Amino acid sequence: MENTVHMTLAAATALISEALETAGARAAVARSVARALVAAEAEGQVGHGFSRVADYAAQLQSGKVNAGAEVRVEARGAASLLIDAECGFAYPALDAAIEAGLPLADSAGVAVMAVGNSHHCGALSVQVDRIARAGFIAIMVANTPKAIAPWGAKDAVFGTNPIAFATPRVGDAPMVIDLSLSVVARGKVMNAARAGQPIPEGWALDAAGNATTDAQAALAGTMVPIGEAKGTALALMVELLAAAFTGSAFSSEATSFFAAEGAPPRVGQTLIALKPGGDYAERAEALLASIADMPGARLPGARRLAALARAEAEGLLVPQRLYDGAVALAAGS
């Protein structure tokens, strides 16, 4: 079993922030990124937490992430904003989008926040949860580097293109739904390939479009979408909303979130905040309660909320190798 280091959320945030500052990020940017990574780690989405620090630092140092990015926010309608991340990290741009967008949603009833020229945005759940905790219904979509082929084809066009939703609740934490459009995360295939292990059938296809259990062949091919043709239809929808709508790169044009080499990925994210009205709160609670009371059923996000409560009470267990890596980066070594 891998050795771990126990850390409080505050200590984890401080360490990641210091590591990214040493790698070249401005202090405010480093703090924004660190908060998002620790929030993802706390809710159990470890693929968007400490595991990203080394890659982020390498991309800062290579210039793939623009360390000097100045986020720009401009109105493009009464309740629509365009936020240019300037090829920097996504998180400061998302912070700016939410800060500017929620007052619009409060006054107009809705706000659309289109973030362009962006980067890996981590766990979408973190962002929609923030919006819902402010009292708004939230929807978010993001495109990612290509991994899924149109149904029936063999060449990747779409990313795993996640979708997230959150609703405020009366006297309870928001209900959050966060899903990517592949059957499993591509990171699981990457881990299997590194370990020389096979993957279950149904996860991925090889370069010829055939089902495979060979992780290396899967990496050269495509991921299987959820719901087959329905999944690729959703991926297309996200591609249009996240990339075309924001003026960003399509998944087929975006560079890797992992490699330090190459041009910035320039992906996009679109967020929508809706102000509930009328008897929405009561009707939403009635529906959610009826589901929660059904034998064998549970509301989406229950495991996430349990993980958050545990992390807030007990802190995080960070793999020793990731902790050591962050400490080395913070020390400039």
GROMACS .gro file of C-alpha atoms in nm:
model
  333
    1MET     CA    1   0.000   0.000   0.000
    2GLU     CA    2   0.134   0.343  -0.094
    3ASN     CA    3   0.267   0.562   0.187
    4THR     CA    4   0.069   0.879   0.254
    5VAL     CA    5   0.118   1.210   0.433
    6HIS     CA    6  -0.159   1.357   0.646
    7MET     CA    7  -0.229   1.725   0.571
    8THR     CA    8  -0.488   1.978   0.672
    9LEU     CA    9  -0.672   2.149   0.385
   10ALA     CA   10  -0.499   2.476   0.470
   11ALA     CA   11  -0.154   2.317   0.468
   12ALA     CA   12  -0.223   2.143   0.138
   13THR     CA   13  -0.339   2.469  -0.019
   14ALA     CA   14  -0.031   2.652   0.108
   15LEU     CA   15   0.208   2.386  -0.024
   16ILE     CA   16   0.056   2.375  -0.374
   17SER     CA   17   0.045   2.754  -0.387
   18GLU     CA   18   0.413   2.776  -0.292
   19ALA     CA   19   0.508   2.510  -0.547
   20LEU     CA   20   0.334   2.696  -0.828
   21GLU     CA   21   0.473   3.033  -0.724
   22THR     CA   22   0.824   2.888  -0.732
   23ALA     CA   23   0.748   2.753  -1.081
   24GLY     CA   24   0.660   3.103  -1.200
   25ALA     CA   25   0.294   3.172  -1.116
   26ARG     CA   26   0.192   3.502  -0.960
   27ALA     CA   27   0.083   3.467  -0.597
   28ALA     CA   28  -0.287   3.532  -0.660
   29VAL     CA   29  -0.292   3.286  -0.950
   30ALA     CA   30  -0.111   3.019  -0.748
   31ARG     CA   31  -0.365   3.056  -0.466
   32SER     CA   32  -0.658   3.027  -0.706
   33VAL     CA   33  -0.518   2.709  -0.860
   34ALA     CA   34  -0.428   2.563  -0.521
   35ARG     CA   35  -0.778   2.621  -0.380
   36ALA     CA   36  -0.936   2.439  -0.675
   37LEU     CA   37  -0.695   2.144  -0.664
   38VAL     CA   38  -0.739   2.097  -0.290
   39ALA     CA   39  -1.119   2.124  -0.323
   40ALA     CA   40  -1.111   1.848  -0.586
   41GLU     CA   41  -0.882   1.635  -0.369
   42ALA     CA   42  -1.114   1.684  -0.071
   43GLU     CA   43  -1.418   1.560  -0.259
   44GLY     CA   44  -1.237   1.248  -0.378
   45GLN     CA   45  -1.151   1.357  -0.732
   46VAL     CA   46  -0.781   1.285  -0.685
   47GLY     CA   47  -0.715   1.294  -1.059
   48HIS     CA   48  -0.776   1.670  -1.037
   49GLY     CA   49  -0.584   1.731  -0.716
   50PHE     CA   50  -0.223   1.686  -0.608
   51SER     CA   51  -0.156   1.466  -0.910
   52ARG     CA   52  -0.176   1.775  -1.132
   53VAL     CA   53   0.084   1.987  -0.953
   54ALA     CA   54   0.395   1.859  -1.133
   55ASP     CA   55   0.231   1.887  -1.476
   56TYR     CA   56   0.105   2.238  -1.404
   57ALA     CA   57   0.450   2.347  -1.286
   58ALA     CA   58   0.617   2.199  -1.593
   59GLN     CA   59   0.374   2.380  -1.822
   60LEU     CA   60   0.438   2.707  -1.643
   61GLN     CA   61   0.809   2.661  -1.688
   62SER     CA   62   0.780   2.568  -2.056
   63GLY     CA   63   0.543   2.855  -2.134
   64LYS     CA   64   0.255   2.629  -2.231
   65VAL     CA   65   0.065   2.805  -1.951
   66ASN     CA   66   0.097   3.181  -1.980
   67ALA     CA   67   0.236   3.294  -1.645
   68GLY     CA   68   0.164   3.656  -1.733
   69ALA     CA   69  -0.199   3.606  -1.833
   70GLU     CA   70  -0.433   3.892  -1.743
   71VAL     CA   71  -0.792   3.766  -1.732
   72ARG     CA   72  -1.025   3.993  -1.928
   73VAL     CA   73  -1.402   4.008  -1.873
   74GLU     CA   74  -1.631   4.177  -2.124
   75ALA     CA   75  -2.007   4.194  -2.167
   76ARG     CA   76  -2.153   4.055  -2.485
   77GLY     CA   77  -2.517   4.097  -2.395
   78ALA     CA   78  -2.739   4.200  -2.106
   79ALA     CA   79  -2.670   3.875  -1.920
   80SER     CA   80  -2.378   3.726  -2.114
   81LEU     CA   81  -2.006   3.756  -2.043
   82LEU     CA   82  -1.697   3.656  -2.238
   83ILE     CA   83  -1.393   3.585  -2.023
   84ASP     CA   84  -1.053   3.551  -2.188
   85ALA     CA   85  -0.814   3.335  -1.985
   86GLU     CA   86  -0.528   3.446  -2.214
   87CYS     CA   87  -0.386   3.092  -2.218
   88GLY     CA   88  -0.322   3.103  -1.845
   89PHE     CA   89  -0.469   2.865  -1.588
   90ALA     CA   90  -0.846   2.815  -1.601
   91TYR     CA   91  -0.911   2.879  -1.232
   92PRO     CA   92  -0.849   3.255  -1.214
   93ALA     CA   93  -1.068   3.296  -1.522
   94LEU     CA   94  -1.342   3.086  -1.360
   95ASP     CA   95  -1.311   3.294  -1.042
   96ALA     CA   96  -1.354   3.611  -1.249
   97ALA     CA   97  -1.647   3.459  -1.438
   98ILE     CA   98  -1.835   3.369  -1.122
   99GLU     CA   99  -1.756   3.698  -0.948
  100ALA     CA  100  -1.889   3.898  -1.243
  101GLY     CA  101  -2.167   3.660  -1.343
  102LEU     CA  102  -2.357   3.608  -1.019
  103PRO     CA  103  -2.462   3.973  -0.979
  104LEU     CA  104  -2.593   3.954  -1.337
  105ALA     CA  105  -2.788   3.638  -1.257
  106ASP     CA  106  -2.933   3.808  -0.950
  107SER     CA  107  -3.056   4.109  -1.147
  108ALA     CA  108  -3.148   3.946  -1.480
  109GLY     CA  109  -3.245   3.601  -1.357
  110VAL     CA  110  -2.975   3.433  -1.566
  111ALA     CA  111  -2.609   3.478  -1.651
  112VAL     CA  112  -2.405   3.301  -1.919
  113MET     CA  113  -2.029   3.302  -1.860
  114ALA     CA  114  -1.816   3.191  -2.155
  115VAL     CA  115  -1.450   3.128  -2.070
  116GLY     CA  116  -1.218   3.107  -2.371
  117ASN     CA  117  -0.847   3.045  -2.438
  118SER     CA  118  -0.844   2.836  -2.123
  119HIS     CA  119  -0.670   2.533  -1.976
  120HIS     CA  120  -0.760   2.223  -1.774
  121CYS     CA  121  -1.042   2.323  -1.539
  122GLY     CA  122  -1.028   2.023  -1.305
  123ALA     CA  123  -1.340   1.906  -1.125
  124LEU     CA  124  -1.642   2.094  -1.260
  125SER     CA  125  -1.823   2.001  -0.939
  126VAL     CA  126  -1.608   2.256  -0.752
  127GLN     CA  127  -1.731   2.541  -0.971
  128VAL     CA  128  -2.102   2.453  -0.987
  129ASP     CA  129  -2.105   2.395  -0.612
  130ARG     CA  130  -1.979   2.752  -0.561
  131ILE     CA  131  -2.261   2.888  -0.774
  132ALA     CA  132  -2.525   2.679  -0.599
  133ARG     CA  133  -2.400   2.780  -0.254
  134ALA     CA  134  -2.465   3.139  -0.362
  135GLY     CA  135  -2.829   3.043  -0.425
  136PHE     CA  136  -2.832   2.980  -0.801
  137ILE     CA  137  -2.891   2.674  -1.018
  138ALA     CA  138  -2.568   2.602  -1.206
  139ILE     CA  139  -2.478   2.428  -1.531
  140MET     CA  140  -2.123   2.395  -1.664
  141VAL     CA  141  -1.967   2.228  -1.968
  142ALA     CA  142  -1.604   2.205  -2.078
  143ASN     CA  143  -1.421   2.058  -2.373
  144THR     CA  144  -1.099   1.862  -2.338
  145PRO     CA  145  -0.834   1.721  -2.576
  146LYS     CA  146  -0.971   1.462  -2.820
  147ALA     CA  147  -1.043   1.114  -2.688
  148ILE     CA  148  -1.385   1.006  -2.826
  149ALA     CA  149  -1.481   0.931  -3.187
  150PRO     CA  150  -1.821   1.013  -3.335
  151TRP     CA  151  -2.033   0.699  -3.297
  152GLY     CA  152  -1.947   0.452  -3.574
  153ALA     CA  153  -1.618   0.625  -3.662
  154LYS     CA  154  -1.269   0.538  -3.540
  155ASP     CA  155  -1.088   0.873  -3.519
  156ALA     CA  156  -1.120   1.090  -3.208
  157VAL     CA  157  -1.294   1.425  -3.254
  158PHE     CA  158  -1.442   1.501  -2.911
  159GLY     CA  159  -1.290   1.518  -2.567
  160THR     CA  160  -1.438   1.340  -2.269
  161ASN     CA  161  -1.619   1.676  -2.241
  162PRO     CA  162  -1.762   1.686  -1.886
  163ILE     CA  163  -2.101   1.824  -1.786
  164ALA     CA  164  -2.194   1.939  -1.437
  165PHE     CA  165  -2.509   2.061  -1.264
  166ALA     CA  166  -2.584   2.185  -0.914
  167THR     CA  167  -2.895   2.304  -0.736
  168PRO     CA  168  -2.921   2.483  -0.402
  169ARG     CA  169  -3.113   2.302  -0.131
  170VAL     CA  170  -3.311   2.417   0.170
  171GLY     CA  171  -3.106   2.358   0.484
  172ASP     CA  172  -2.860   2.127   0.311
  173ALA     CA  173  -2.553   2.135   0.087
  174PRO     CA  174  -2.622   2.168  -0.285
  175MET     CA  175  -2.692   1.857  -0.488
  176VAL     CA  176  -2.413   1.827  -0.743
  177ILE     CA  177  -2.391   1.611  -1.056
  178ASP     CA  178  -2.055   1.591  -1.238
  179LEU     CA  179  -1.991   1.345  -1.518
  180SER     CA  180  -1.761   1.303  -1.814
  181LEU     CA  181  -1.886   1.151  -2.136
  182SER     CA  182  -1.656   0.850  -2.153
  183VAL     CA  183  -1.740   0.525  -1.974
  184VAL     CA  184  -1.433   0.577  -1.753
  185ALA     CA  185  -1.176   0.851  -1.717
  186ARG     CA  186  -0.885   0.824  -1.961
  187GLY     CA  187  -0.653   0.849  -1.662
  188LYS     CA  188  -0.756   0.496  -1.560
  189VAL     CA  189  -0.636   0.366  -1.896
  190MET     CA  190  -0.312   0.562  -1.859
  191ASN     CA  191  -0.255   0.410  -1.515
  192ALA     CA  192  -0.315   0.059  -1.649
  193ALA     CA  193  -0.072   0.121  -1.935
  194ARG     CA  194   0.199   0.237  -1.694
  195ALA     CA  195   0.144  -0.071  -1.479
  196GLY     CA  196   0.141  -0.306  -1.778
  197GLN     CA  197  -0.208  -0.425  -1.687
  198PRO     CA  198  -0.510  -0.496  -1.910
  199ILE     CA  199  -0.830  -0.293  -1.895
  200PRO     CA  200  -1.186  -0.427  -1.885
  201GLU     CA  201  -1.362  -0.469  -2.218
  202GLY     CA  202  -1.600  -0.181  -2.283
  203TRP     CA  203  -1.367   0.095  -2.171
  204ALA     CA  204  -1.191   0.176  -2.496
  205LEU     CA  205  -1.137   0.098  -2.864
  206ASP     CA  206  -0.811   0.052  -3.052
  207ALA     CA  207  -0.694   0.266  -3.346
  208ALA     CA  208  -0.902   0.054  -3.585
  209GLY     CA  209  -1.218   0.109  -3.382
  210ASN     CA  210  -1.226  -0.240  -3.232
  211ALA     CA  211  -1.288  -0.323  -2.867
  212THR     CA  212  -0.965  -0.383  -2.677
  213THR     CA  213  -0.841  -0.482  -2.333
  214ASP     CA  214  -0.486  -0.371  -2.415
  215ALA     CA  215  -0.423  -0.039  -2.237
  216GLN     CA  216  -0.149   0.068  -2.479
  217ALA     CA  217  -0.374  -0.003  -2.778
  218ALA     CA  218  -0.651   0.191  -2.605
  219LEU     CA  219  -0.428   0.496  -2.565
  220ALA     CA  220  -0.361   0.484  -2.939
  221GLY     CA  221  -0.736   0.457  -3.002
  222THR     CA  222  -1.042   0.616  -2.843
  223MET     CA  223  -1.253   0.603  -2.528
  224VAL     CA  224  -1.599   0.446  -2.537
  225PRO     CA  225  -1.868   0.710  -2.474
  226ILE     CA  226  -2.145   0.665  -2.220
  227GLY     CA  227  -2.469   0.566  -2.388
  228GLU     CA  228  -2.299   0.492  -2.722
  229ALA     CA  229  -2.444   0.727  -2.988
  230LYS     CA  230  -2.622   0.932  -2.721
  231GLY     CA  231  -2.289   0.998  -2.552
  232THR     CA  232  -2.131   1.129  -2.869
  233ALA     CA  233  -2.434   1.351  -2.930
  234LEU     CA  234  -2.381   1.501  -2.586
  235ALA     CA  235  -2.008   1.540  -2.658
  236LEU     CA  236  -2.095   1.732  -2.975
  237MET     CA  237  -2.331   1.955  -2.777
  238VAL     CA  238  -2.055   2.031  -2.528
  239GLU     CA  239  -1.806   2.095  -2.809
  240LEU     CA  240  -2.033   2.363  -2.953
  241LEU     CA  241  -2.113   2.524  -2.618
  242ALA     CA  242  -1.761   2.512  -2.473
  243ALA     CA  243  -1.542   2.565  -2.779
  244ALA     CA  244  -1.738   2.726  -3.062
  245PHE     CA  245  -1.937   2.953  -2.829
  246THR     CA  246  -1.626   3.075  -2.646
  247GLY     CA  247  -1.403   3.109  -2.953
  248SER     CA  248  -1.171   2.838  -2.825
  249ALA     CA  249  -0.997   2.539  -2.978
  250PHE     CA  250  -1.202   2.232  -3.060
  251SER     CA  251  -1.100   1.912  -2.884
  252SER     CA  252  -0.941   1.788  -3.207
  253GLU     CA  253  -0.717   2.097  -3.205
  254ALA     CA  254  -0.633   2.112  -2.834
  255THR     CA  255  -0.296   1.998  -2.704
  256SER     CA  256  -0.244   1.769  -2.406
  257PHE     CA  257  -0.320   1.879  -2.050
  258PHE     CA  258  -0.033   1.656  -1.934
  259ALA     CA  259   0.264   1.730  -2.161
  260ALA     CA  260   0.475   2.042  -2.111
  261GLU     CA  261   0.557   2.060  -2.481
  262GLY     CA  262   0.345   2.225  -2.746
  263ALA     CA  263   0.114   2.521  -2.776
  264PRO     CA  264  -0.143   2.611  -2.508
  265PRO     CA  265  -0.453   2.388  -2.529
  266ARG     CA  266  -0.689   2.689  -2.563
  267VAL     CA  267  -1.001   2.495  -2.459
  268GLY     CA  268  -1.321   2.656  -2.331
  269GLN     CA  269  -1.573   2.636  -2.051
  270THR     CA  270  -1.927   2.773  -2.038
  271LEU     CA  271  -2.115   2.828  -1.714
  272ILE     CA  272  -2.481   2.921  -1.672
  273ALA     CA  273  -2.633   3.053  -1.349
  274LEU     CA  274  -3.012   3.059  -1.309
  275LYS     CA  275  -3.193   3.241  -1.030
  276PRO     CA  276  -3.465   3.020  -0.881
  277GLY     CA  277  -3.806   3.177  -0.844
  278GLY     CA  278  -4.160   3.093  -0.744
  279ASP     CA  279  -4.197   2.765  -0.560
  280TYR     CA  280  -3.882   2.610  -0.708
  281ALA     CA  281  -3.720   2.542  -0.370
  282GLU     CA  282  -4.022   2.359  -0.231
  283ARG     CA  283  -4.081   2.157  -0.548
  284ALA     CA  284  -3.713   2.067  -0.581
  285GLU     CA  285  -3.699   1.951  -0.219
  286ALA     CA  286  -4.013   1.742  -0.263
  287LEU     CA  287  -3.865   1.565  -0.566
  288LEU     CA  288  -3.524   1.507  -0.406
  289ALA     CA  289  -3.683   1.384  -0.083
  290SER     CA  290  -3.903   1.138  -0.272
  291ILE     CA  291  -3.595   0.992  -0.443
  292ALA     CA  292  -3.390   0.979  -0.123
  293ASP     CA  293  -3.675   0.792   0.051
  294MET     CA  294  -3.691   0.519  -0.214
  295PRO     CA  295  -3.538   0.187  -0.098
  296GLY     CA  296  -3.204   0.133  -0.267
  297ALA     CA  297  -3.187   0.483  -0.419
  298ARG     CA  298  -2.947   0.764  -0.336
  299LEU     CA  299  -2.914   1.115  -0.462
  300PRO     CA  300  -2.623   1.196  -0.693
  301GLY     CA  301  -2.320   1.334  -0.509
  302ALA     CA  302  -2.377   1.151  -0.180
  303ARG     CA  303  -2.027   1.001  -0.184
  304ARG     CA  304  -1.880   1.341  -0.271
  305LEU     CA  305  -2.050   1.506   0.028
  306ALA     CA  306  -1.927   1.230   0.258
  307ALA     CA  307  -1.572   1.272   0.128
  308LEU     CA  308  -1.590   1.650   0.179
  309ALA     CA  309  -1.714   1.612   0.535
  310ARG     CA  310  -1.437   1.365   0.610
  311ALA     CA  311  -1.169   1.590   0.458
  312GLU     CA  312  -1.293   1.895   0.646
  313ALA     CA  313  -1.291   1.701   0.975
  314GLU     CA  314  -0.980   1.488   0.929
  315GLY     CA  315  -0.775   1.646   0.650
  316LEU     CA  316  -0.625   1.473   0.348
  317LEU     CA  317  -0.406   1.167   0.298
  318VAL     CA  318  -0.173   1.268   0.016
  319PRO     CA  319   0.040   1.001  -0.155
  320GLN     CA  320   0.400   1.039  -0.034
  321ARG     CA  321   0.540   1.069  -0.386
  322LEU     CA  322   0.303   1.355  -0.471
  323TYR     CA  323   0.376   1.531  -0.145
  324ASP     CA  324   0.751   1.493  -0.195
  325GLY     CA  325   0.718   1.623  -0.550
  326ALA     CA  326   0.529   1.932  -0.436
  327VAL     CA  327   0.783   1.997  -0.159
  328ALA     CA  328   1.069   1.970  -0.410
  329LEU     CA  329   0.894   2.213  -0.645
  330ALA     CA  330   0.834   2.458  -0.361
  331ALA     CA  331   1.203   2.441  -0.276
  332GLY     CA  332   1.296   2.505  -0.637
  333SER     CA  333   1.462   2.169  -0.682
   0.00000   0.00000   0.00000
